[in-house]
Amino acid sequence: MASFMVIIIGGSVAGLTLANILEAYDMEYIFIGILPYGSQVLDQLGIEENVSSMCERVEKMQIFGPDREYLNVQDSFSQLLAELTGYKFKFLDRQELIQALYDNLRDKSRVYVSKELIKFNRFDNEVHITTKDGATFRGDLLVGADGVHSRTRKEMWRCAELEDPQYGSRRMAESIICTYKCMFGIADCPGGISKETGFKPYHKNRSFLCQSGREGKVYFFAFIKNLQKIVNRSIPWCTVEDERAVIDDYGEDILRPGVTFGDIYRRRRHAILVPLEEYVLDRCYYKRAILTGDSFHKFNPLTGQDGNSAVEDAALLGDLLKEILQKYPRPTDATIQTGLADFQQQRRPRTKPLQEKAKFVALRVVGKMSSDKLALDFAEIHSPGHILRYLP
């Protein structure tokens, strides 16, 4: 009897974390991508130490107003968070985490790179997919971990619209909104910025976040409010001209005494401007396909919960699949549907408040909060997080 096969789409934190979990659980999978809370789950997978070595700790966060005024300093936040959760607040390049997750896979023959999902060829009993280069793959469950612009989600909704008009894909598409755009990047750090220190300046309809990094780097983010809220298909791709306009409009914004946004930008190693979508979908699965990570939910990034939630998704889905296959090595459609419904019922009530709180805390509260209150809020966010049941 053939083993149950999971097909993972997308080179994301969610997808690679799930691949590591399935490998640890001795479950069959293939990973298809366009590649060339996480802390507890990463600990269980044995890569937390490696990831921590790449991180910058945020020991101090300085808050500034638009006229260089010093509003607040949160100099004990990281230590308080460690006392509450066992983990300090850390800053990491997403690509470095993805590389660490990939490097941790023992069997890389399961990974197919430079491939992009184009279409589901069949959707009942088995999953048959075709990639852009004409390759075909067959499995028992399709996991979409392919981000905000998920092709898996698009194909899943296409199939649902044809077979079940009441599924609600059009309504869910309209729930994807964009209120802000973000320019983020890495630059050579100006003088006068201490290690393990971040600073967050506020200006009208925009704010910034900068964090010192290893090897003389500074990570920077500019969050800029759109003139109006934009919905789903109207959300534009940002162009080089849009990026230049941001610098023209806000390059003179003071980030801290002696440093403007333009100063940081001129020192950039690379930068990109993107729209910030926000949503938690009502439904994340259809038949034998399920969405995880950013394809299912996306938050305002200021609180850093997107990556943690992607890891939690992978942990819960991995555990549910292990439990199903322990009882039913070749589960029926009904059994799989029950498991996926369980995933949705657990994850949506967890992620929806995270979306709402991320926006509220980041945009209205964080600059005024004391370190102990901020640490308690972050600990509260993390404390219900799912950790793997079948690894120590």
Coordinates of C-alpha atoms in Angstrom, one line a residue:
M1 CA 0.0 0.0 0.0
A2 CA 1.4 3.4 -1.0
S3 CA 2.2 5.8 1.8
F4 CA 0.1 9.0 2.3
M5 CA 1.9 11.7 0.4
V6 CA 1.7 15.5 1.3
I7 CA 2.6 18.0 -1.4
I8 CA 3.8 21.3 0.0
I9 CA 3.8 24.3 -2.3
G10 CA 5.9 27.4 -1.6
G11 CA 9.4 28.2 -0.3
S12 CA 8.1 29.9 2.8
V13 CA 8.7 29.7 6.6
A14 CA 5.4 27.8 6.9
G15 CA 6.2 25.3 4.1
L16 CA 9.8 24.5 5.2
T17 CA 8.8 24.2 8.8
L18 CA 6.1 21.7 7.9
A19 CA 8.6 19.8 5.7
N20 CA 10.9 19.6 8.8
I21 CA 8.1 18.4 11.0
L22 CA 6.9 15.7 8.5
E23 CA 10.5 14.5 8.2
A24 CA 10.8 14.3 12.0
Y25 CA 7.5 12.3 12.0
D26 CA 8.7 10.0 9.2
M27 CA 5.9 11.0 7.0
E28 CA 6.1 11.2 3.2
Y29 CA 6.1 14.6 1.5
I30 CA 7.5 16.5 -1.5
F31 CA 8.3 20.2 -1.4
I32 CA 7.8 22.3 -4.5
G33 CA 9.0 25.9 -4.5
I34 CA 10.8 28.6 -6.3
L35 CA 13.8 28.5 -4.1
P36 CA 17.3 28.4 -6.0
Y37 CA 6.4 30.8 17.9
G38 CA 8.1 29.8 16.6
S39 CA 11.1 29.5 18.9
Q40 CA 9.6 26.6 20.9
V41 CA 8.9 24.6 17.7
L42 CA 12.3 25.4 16.3
D43 CA 13.8 24.2 19.6
Q44 CA 11.9 20.9 19.2
L45 CA 13.2 20.6 15.6
G46 CA 16.8 21.1 16.8
I47 CA 17.6 24.3 14.9
E48 CA 16.9 27.0 17.5
E49 CA 20.6 27.3 18.4
N50 CA 21.6 27.7 14.8
V51 CA 18.8 30.3 14.2
S52 CA 19.7 32.2 17.4
S53 CA 23.3 32.6 16.2
M54 CA 22.0 34.6 13.3
C55 CA 19.7 36.8 15.3
E56 CA 20.1 40.2 16.8
R57 CA 18.7 40.6 20.2
V58 CA 16.6 43.7 20.8
E59 CA 17.6 44.7 24.3
K60 CA 16.5 48.3 24.0
M61 CA 13.9 50.1 21.9
Q62 CA 13.9 53.9 21.7
I63 CA 10.8 55.8 20.7
F64 CA 10.9 59.2 19.0
G65 CA 8.3 61.7 17.9
P66 CA 8.3 63.7 14.6
D67 CA 10.4 66.5 15.9
R68 CA 13.2 64.4 17.4
E69 CA 11.6 64.4 20.8
Y70 CA 12.4 61.4 23.0
L71 CA 9.1 59.8 23.9
N72 CA 10.0 56.6 25.6
V73 CA 12.7 53.9 26.0
Q74 CA 11.9 50.2 26.6
D75 CA 15.2 49.0 28.0
S76 CA 14.1 45.9 30.0
F77 CA 11.5 44.5 27.5
S78 CA 13.6 41.7 26.2
Q79 CA 14.7 40.5 29.6
L80 CA 11.2 40.6 31.0
L81 CA 10.0 38.6 27.9
A82 CA 12.7 36.0 28.6
E83 CA 11.5 35.7 32.2
L84 CA 7.9 35.2 31.1
T85 CA 8.4 32.9 28.1
G86 CA 11.9 31.6 28.2
Y87 CA 12.9 33.4 25.0
K88 CA 14.3 36.8 24.3
F89 CA 12.9 39.1 21.6
K90 CA 15.2 38.6 18.5
F91 CA 15.4 40.1 15.1
L92 CA 16.2 37.9 12.1
D93 CA 16.4 38.2 8.3
R94 CA 13.6 36.0 7.0
Q95 CA 15.8 34.6 4.2
E96 CA 18.3 33.4 6.9
L97 CA 15.5 31.5 8.7
I98 CA 14.4 29.9 5.4
Q99 CA 17.9 28.9 4.7
A100 CA 18.3 27.3 8.1
L101 CA 15.1 25.4 7.7
Y102 CA 16.2 24.1 4.3
D103 CA 19.7 23.2 5.6
N104 CA 18.1 21.2 8.5
L105 CA 16.3 18.8 6.1
R106 CA 18.0 15.5 5.9
D107 CA 16.6 14.3 2.6
K108 CA 16.8 17.1 0.1
S109 CA 15.8 14.8 -2.8
R110 CA 12.2 15.6 -1.7
V111 CA 12.7 19.3 -2.6
Y112 CA 11.9 20.4 -6.1
V113 CA 13.2 23.9 -6.8
S114 CA 12.5 26.4 -9.5
K115 CA 9.0 25.1 -10.0
E116 CA 5.8 27.0 -9.7
L117 CA 2.3 25.6 -9.4
I118 CA 0.0 26.3 -12.4
K119 CA -3.0 24.1 -12.0
F120 CA -4.8 21.3 -10.1
N121 CA -5.4 18.5 -12.6
R122 CA -7.6 16.5 -10.3
F123 CA -9.1 17.3 -6.9
D124 CA -10.9 14.2 -5.5
N125 CA -9.3 11.2 -3.7
E126 CA -5.9 12.4 -4.9
V127 CA -4.2 15.6 -5.7
H128 CA -2.7 15.9 -9.2
I129 CA -0.9 19.1 -9.9
T130 CA 1.0 20.6 -12.9
T131 CA 3.9 23.1 -12.6
K132 CA 4.9 25.9 -14.9
D133 CA 7.5 23.8 -16.6
G134 CA 5.0 21.0 -17.4
A135 CA 6.1 18.6 -14.5
T136 CA 3.2 16.7 -12.8
F137 CA 3.0 15.5 -9.2
R138 CA 0.5 13.2 -7.4
G139 CA -0.3 13.2 -3.7
D140 CA -3.0 12.8 -1.1
L141 CA -3.0 16.3 0.4
L142 CA -1.9 19.7 -1.0
V143 CA -0.6 22.3 1.4
G144 CA -0.5 25.9 0.1
A145 CA 2.3 27.7 1.9
D146 CA 3.0 30.1 -1.0
G147 CA 2.4 33.4 0.6
V148 CA 0.2 36.5 0.1
H149 CA -0.2 36.0 -3.7
S150 CA -0.9 32.3 -3.2
R151 CA -1.4 30.3 -6.5
T152 CA -2.7 27.4 -4.4
R153 CA -5.4 29.7 -3.0
K154 CA -6.3 30.9 -6.4
E155 CA -6.6 27.4 -7.8
M156 CA -8.5 26.2 -4.7
W157 CA -11.0 29.0 -5.0
R158 CA -11.4 28.3 -8.8
C159 CA -12.3 24.7 -8.1
A160 CA -14.6 25.7 -5.2
E161 CA -16.5 28.2 -7.4
L162 CA -17.1 25.6 -10.1
E163 CA -18.2 22.9 -7.6
D164 CA -19.7 24.7 -4.7
P165 CA -20.9 28.3 -5.3
Q166 CA -21.8 28.7 -1.6
Y167 CA -18.2 28.2 -0.6
G168 CA -17.6 31.9 -0.4
S169 CA -14.4 32.5 -2.2
R170 CA -15.5 35.8 -3.7
R171 CA -16.5 37.1 -0.3
M172 CA -13.2 36.0 1.2
A173 CA -11.3 37.7 -1.6
E174 CA -13.0 41.0 -0.7
S175 CA -11.8 40.6 2.9
I176 CA -8.2 41.1 1.8
I177 CA -7.5 44.7 2.4
C178 CA -4.5 47.1 2.2
T179 CA -4.3 50.2 4.4
Y180 CA -0.5 50.6 4.5
K181 CA 2.5 50.1 2.3
C182 CA 6.0 49.3 3.6
M183 CA 9.5 49.9 2.4
F184 CA 12.0 47.6 4.0
G185 CA 15.6 46.8 3.5
I186 CA 19.1 46.5 4.9
A187 CA 21.6 49.4 5.0
D188 CA 25.1 50.1 6.3
C189 CA 24.5 51.4 9.9
P190 CA 25.2 55.1 10.5
G191 CA 27.4 56.0 13.4
G192 CA 26.0 56.4 16.9
I193 CA 23.6 53.5 16.9
S194 CA 24.4 51.0 19.6
K195 CA 24.3 47.2 19.2
E196 CA 21.1 45.4 20.2
T197 CA 19.2 48.6 20.0
G198 CA 16.2 49.5 17.9
F199 CA 14.4 52.8 17.4
K200 CA 10.9 53.6 16.4
P201 CA 10.0 57.2 15.2
Y202 CA 6.4 58.2 14.7
H203 CA 5.2 60.8 12.1
K204 CA 1.7 61.7 10.9
N205 CA 0.3 58.8 8.8
R206 CA 3.6 56.9 8.8
S207 CA 6.1 55.3 11.2
F208 CA 9.5 53.7 11.0
L209 CA 11.3 50.9 12.6
C210 CA 15.1 50.4 12.6
Q211 CA 17.2 47.7 14.3
S212 CA 21.0 47.4 14.4
G213 CA 22.3 44.1 13.0
R214 CA 25.4 42.0 12.6
E215 CA 28.3 43.1 10.4
G216 CA 27.5 46.8 10.5
K217 CA 24.0 46.4 9.2
V218 CA 20.8 48.2 10.1
Y219 CA 17.4 46.8 9.1
F220 CA 14.9 49.5 8.3
F221 CA 11.1 49.6 7.7
A222 CA 8.9 52.5 6.7
F223 CA 5.2 52.0 7.2
I224 CA 3.1 54.6 5.2
K225 CA -0.6 54.9 5.2
N226 CA -2.4 54.8 1.9
L227 CA -4.7 57.7 0.9
Q228 CA -7.6 55.2 1.2
K229 CA -8.1 51.5 2.0
I230 CA -7.6 49.2 -1.0
V231 CA -9.4 45.9 -1.5
N232 CA -7.9 42.7 -3.1
R233 CA -7.6 43.0 -6.9
S234 CA -7.2 46.8 -6.7
I235 CA -4.1 46.4 -4.5
P236 CA -1.3 47.5 -6.8
W237 CA 2.2 46.2 -7.3
C238 CA 4.7 48.8 -6.2
T239 CA 7.1 50.2 -8.9
V240 CA 10.6 51.7 -8.8
E241 CA 8.8 55.1 -9.4
D242 CA 6.7 54.5 -6.3
E243 CA 9.8 53.8 -4.3
R244 CA 11.4 57.1 -5.5
A245 CA 8.2 59.0 -4.6
V246 CA 8.4 57.6 -1.0
I247 CA 12.0 59.0 -0.7
D248 CA 11.0 62.3 -2.3
D249 CA 8.1 62.7 0.1
Y250 CA 9.6 61.4 3.3
G251 CA 13.4 61.3 2.9
E252 CA 13.8 64.3 5.3
D253 CA 11.8 62.6 8.1
I254 CA 14.0 62.5 11.2
L255 CA 14.3 59.0 12.6
R256 CA 16.5 59.9 15.6
P257 CA 18.7 62.9 16.3
G258 CA 21.2 63.3 13.5
V259 CA 19.7 60.6 11.2
T260 CA 17.0 61.0 8.6
F261 CA 15.2 58.4 6.5
G262 CA 17.1 59.6 3.5
D263 CA 20.4 59.0 5.3
I264 CA 19.5 55.4 5.9
Y265 CA 18.1 54.9 2.4
R266 CA 21.3 56.3 0.7
R267 CA 23.3 53.7 2.7
R268 CA 21.0 50.8 1.5
R269 CA 22.4 47.5 0.4
H270 CA 18.9 46.7 -0.9
A271 CA 15.4 47.8 -0.4
I272 CA 11.9 47.1 -1.7
L273 CA 8.4 48.7 -1.4
V274 CA 5.4 46.4 -1.0
P275 CA 1.7 46.8 -0.1
L276 CA 0.8 45.4 3.3
E277 CA -2.2 43.1 2.9
E278 CA -4.2 42.2 6.1
Y279 CA -6.7 39.4 6.4
V280 CA -7.7 36.2 8.1
L281 CA -9.8 34.1 5.8
D282 CA -13.0 32.5 7.0
R283 CA -12.1 29.2 5.4
C284 CA -8.6 27.7 4.8
Y285 CA -9.4 24.4 3.1
Y286 CA -11.4 22.8 0.4
K287 CA -11.5 19.0 -0.1
R288 CA -7.8 17.9 -0.1
A289 CA -6.2 21.3 -0.2
I290 CA -5.4 23.5 2.7
L291 CA -3.7 27.0 3.1
T292 CA -1.2 27.8 5.8
G293 CA 0.9 30.9 6.7
D294 CA 0.5 34.0 4.7
S295 CA -1.8 32.3 2.2
F296 CA -4.3 31.9 5.0
H297 CA -3.7 34.9 7.2
K298 CA -1.6 38.1 7.1
F299 CA -1.0 40.7 9.9
N300 CA 0.4 44.1 10.2
P301 CA 4.1 43.2 10.5
L302 CA 5.1 45.6 13.3
T303 CA 4.7 43.0 16.0
G304 CA 6.5 40.3 14.1
Q305 CA 3.7 37.7 14.4
D306 CA 3.5 36.5 10.7
G307 CA 6.5 34.2 11.0
N308 CA 5.5 32.8 14.4
S309 CA 2.0 32.1 13.2
A310 CA 3.3 30.3 10.2
V311 CA 5.3 28.1 12.4
E312 CA 2.3 27.4 14.6
D313 CA 0.3 26.5 11.5
A314 CA 2.9 24.0 10.5
A315 CA 3.1 22.5 14.0
L316 CA -0.6 22.0 14.4
L317 CA -1.1 20.6 10.9
G318 CA 1.8 18.2 11.4
D319 CA 0.4 16.9 14.6
L320 CA -3.1 16.5 13.2
L321 CA -1.8 14.6 10.2
K322 CA 0.3 12.3 12.4
E323 CA -2.7 11.5 14.6
I324 CA -4.9 10.8 11.5
L325 CA -2.3 8.5 9.9
Q326 CA -1.6 6.6 13.1
K327 CA -5.3 5.5 13.1
Y328 CA -5.9 5.4 9.3
P329 CA -2.9 4.8 7.1
R330 CA -5.1 5.5 4.0
P331 CA -7.6 8.0 5.3
T332 CA -10.9 8.6 3.5
D333 CA -12.0 11.9 2.2
A334 CA -14.3 12.2 5.2
T335 CA -11.5 11.6 7.7
I336 CA -9.2 14.2 6.0
Q337 CA -12.0 16.7 5.9
T338 CA -12.6 16.2 9.7
G339 CA -8.9 16.8 10.3
L340 CA -8.7 19.9 8.1
A341 CA -11.9 21.3 9.8
D342 CA -10.2 20.8 13.2
F343 CA -7.2 22.8 12.0
Q344 CA -9.4 25.6 10.8
Q345 CA -11.5 25.6 14.0
Q346 CA -8.3 25.9 16.1
R347 CA -6.3 28.3 14.0
R348 CA -8.9 30.9 12.9
P349 CA -9.9 31.9 16.5
R350 CA -6.1 32.1 17.3
T351 CA -5.1 34.2 14.3
K352 CA -8.0 36.6 14.1
P353 CA -7.3 38.3 17.5
L354 CA -3.6 38.4 16.5
Q355 CA -4.5 40.3 13.4
E356 CA -6.6 42.8 15.3
K357 CA -4.1 43.2 18.2
A358 CA -1.1 43.6 15.9
K359 CA -2.7 46.6 14.2
F360 CA -3.9 48.1 17.5
V361 CA -0.7 47.6 19.5
A362 CA 1.6 48.7 16.7
L363 CA -0.2 51.8 15.5
R364 CA -1.7 53.2 18.7
V365 CA -0.2 51.8 21.8
V366 CA 3.4 50.5 21.6
G367 CA 5.1 53.9 21.8
K368 CA 3.3 54.8 25.1
M369 CA 3.6 51.4 26.8
S370 CA 6.1 50.6 29.6
S371 CA 8.5 47.7 29.2
D372 CA 6.7 45.5 31.7
K373 CA 3.3 46.0 30.1
L374 CA 4.6 45.5 26.6
A375 CA 6.4 42.3 27.7
L376 CA 3.2 41.0 29.3
D377 CA 1.3 41.7 26.1
F378 CA 3.8 39.8 24.0
A379 CA 3.8 36.9 26.5
E380 CA 0.0 36.8 26.3
I381 CA 0.2 36.6 22.5
H382 CA 2.7 33.7 22.6
S383 CA 1.3 31.7 25.5
P384 CA -1.5 29.9 23.7
G385 CA 0.8 28.9 20.8
H386 CA 0.8 25.3 19.6
I387 CA 4.0 23.3 20.2
L388 CA 4.6 19.8 18.8
R389 CA 3.0 17.0 20.7
Y390 CA 5.3 14.2 19.5
L391 CA 8.7 15.7 19.9
P392 CA 10.4 16.4 23.2

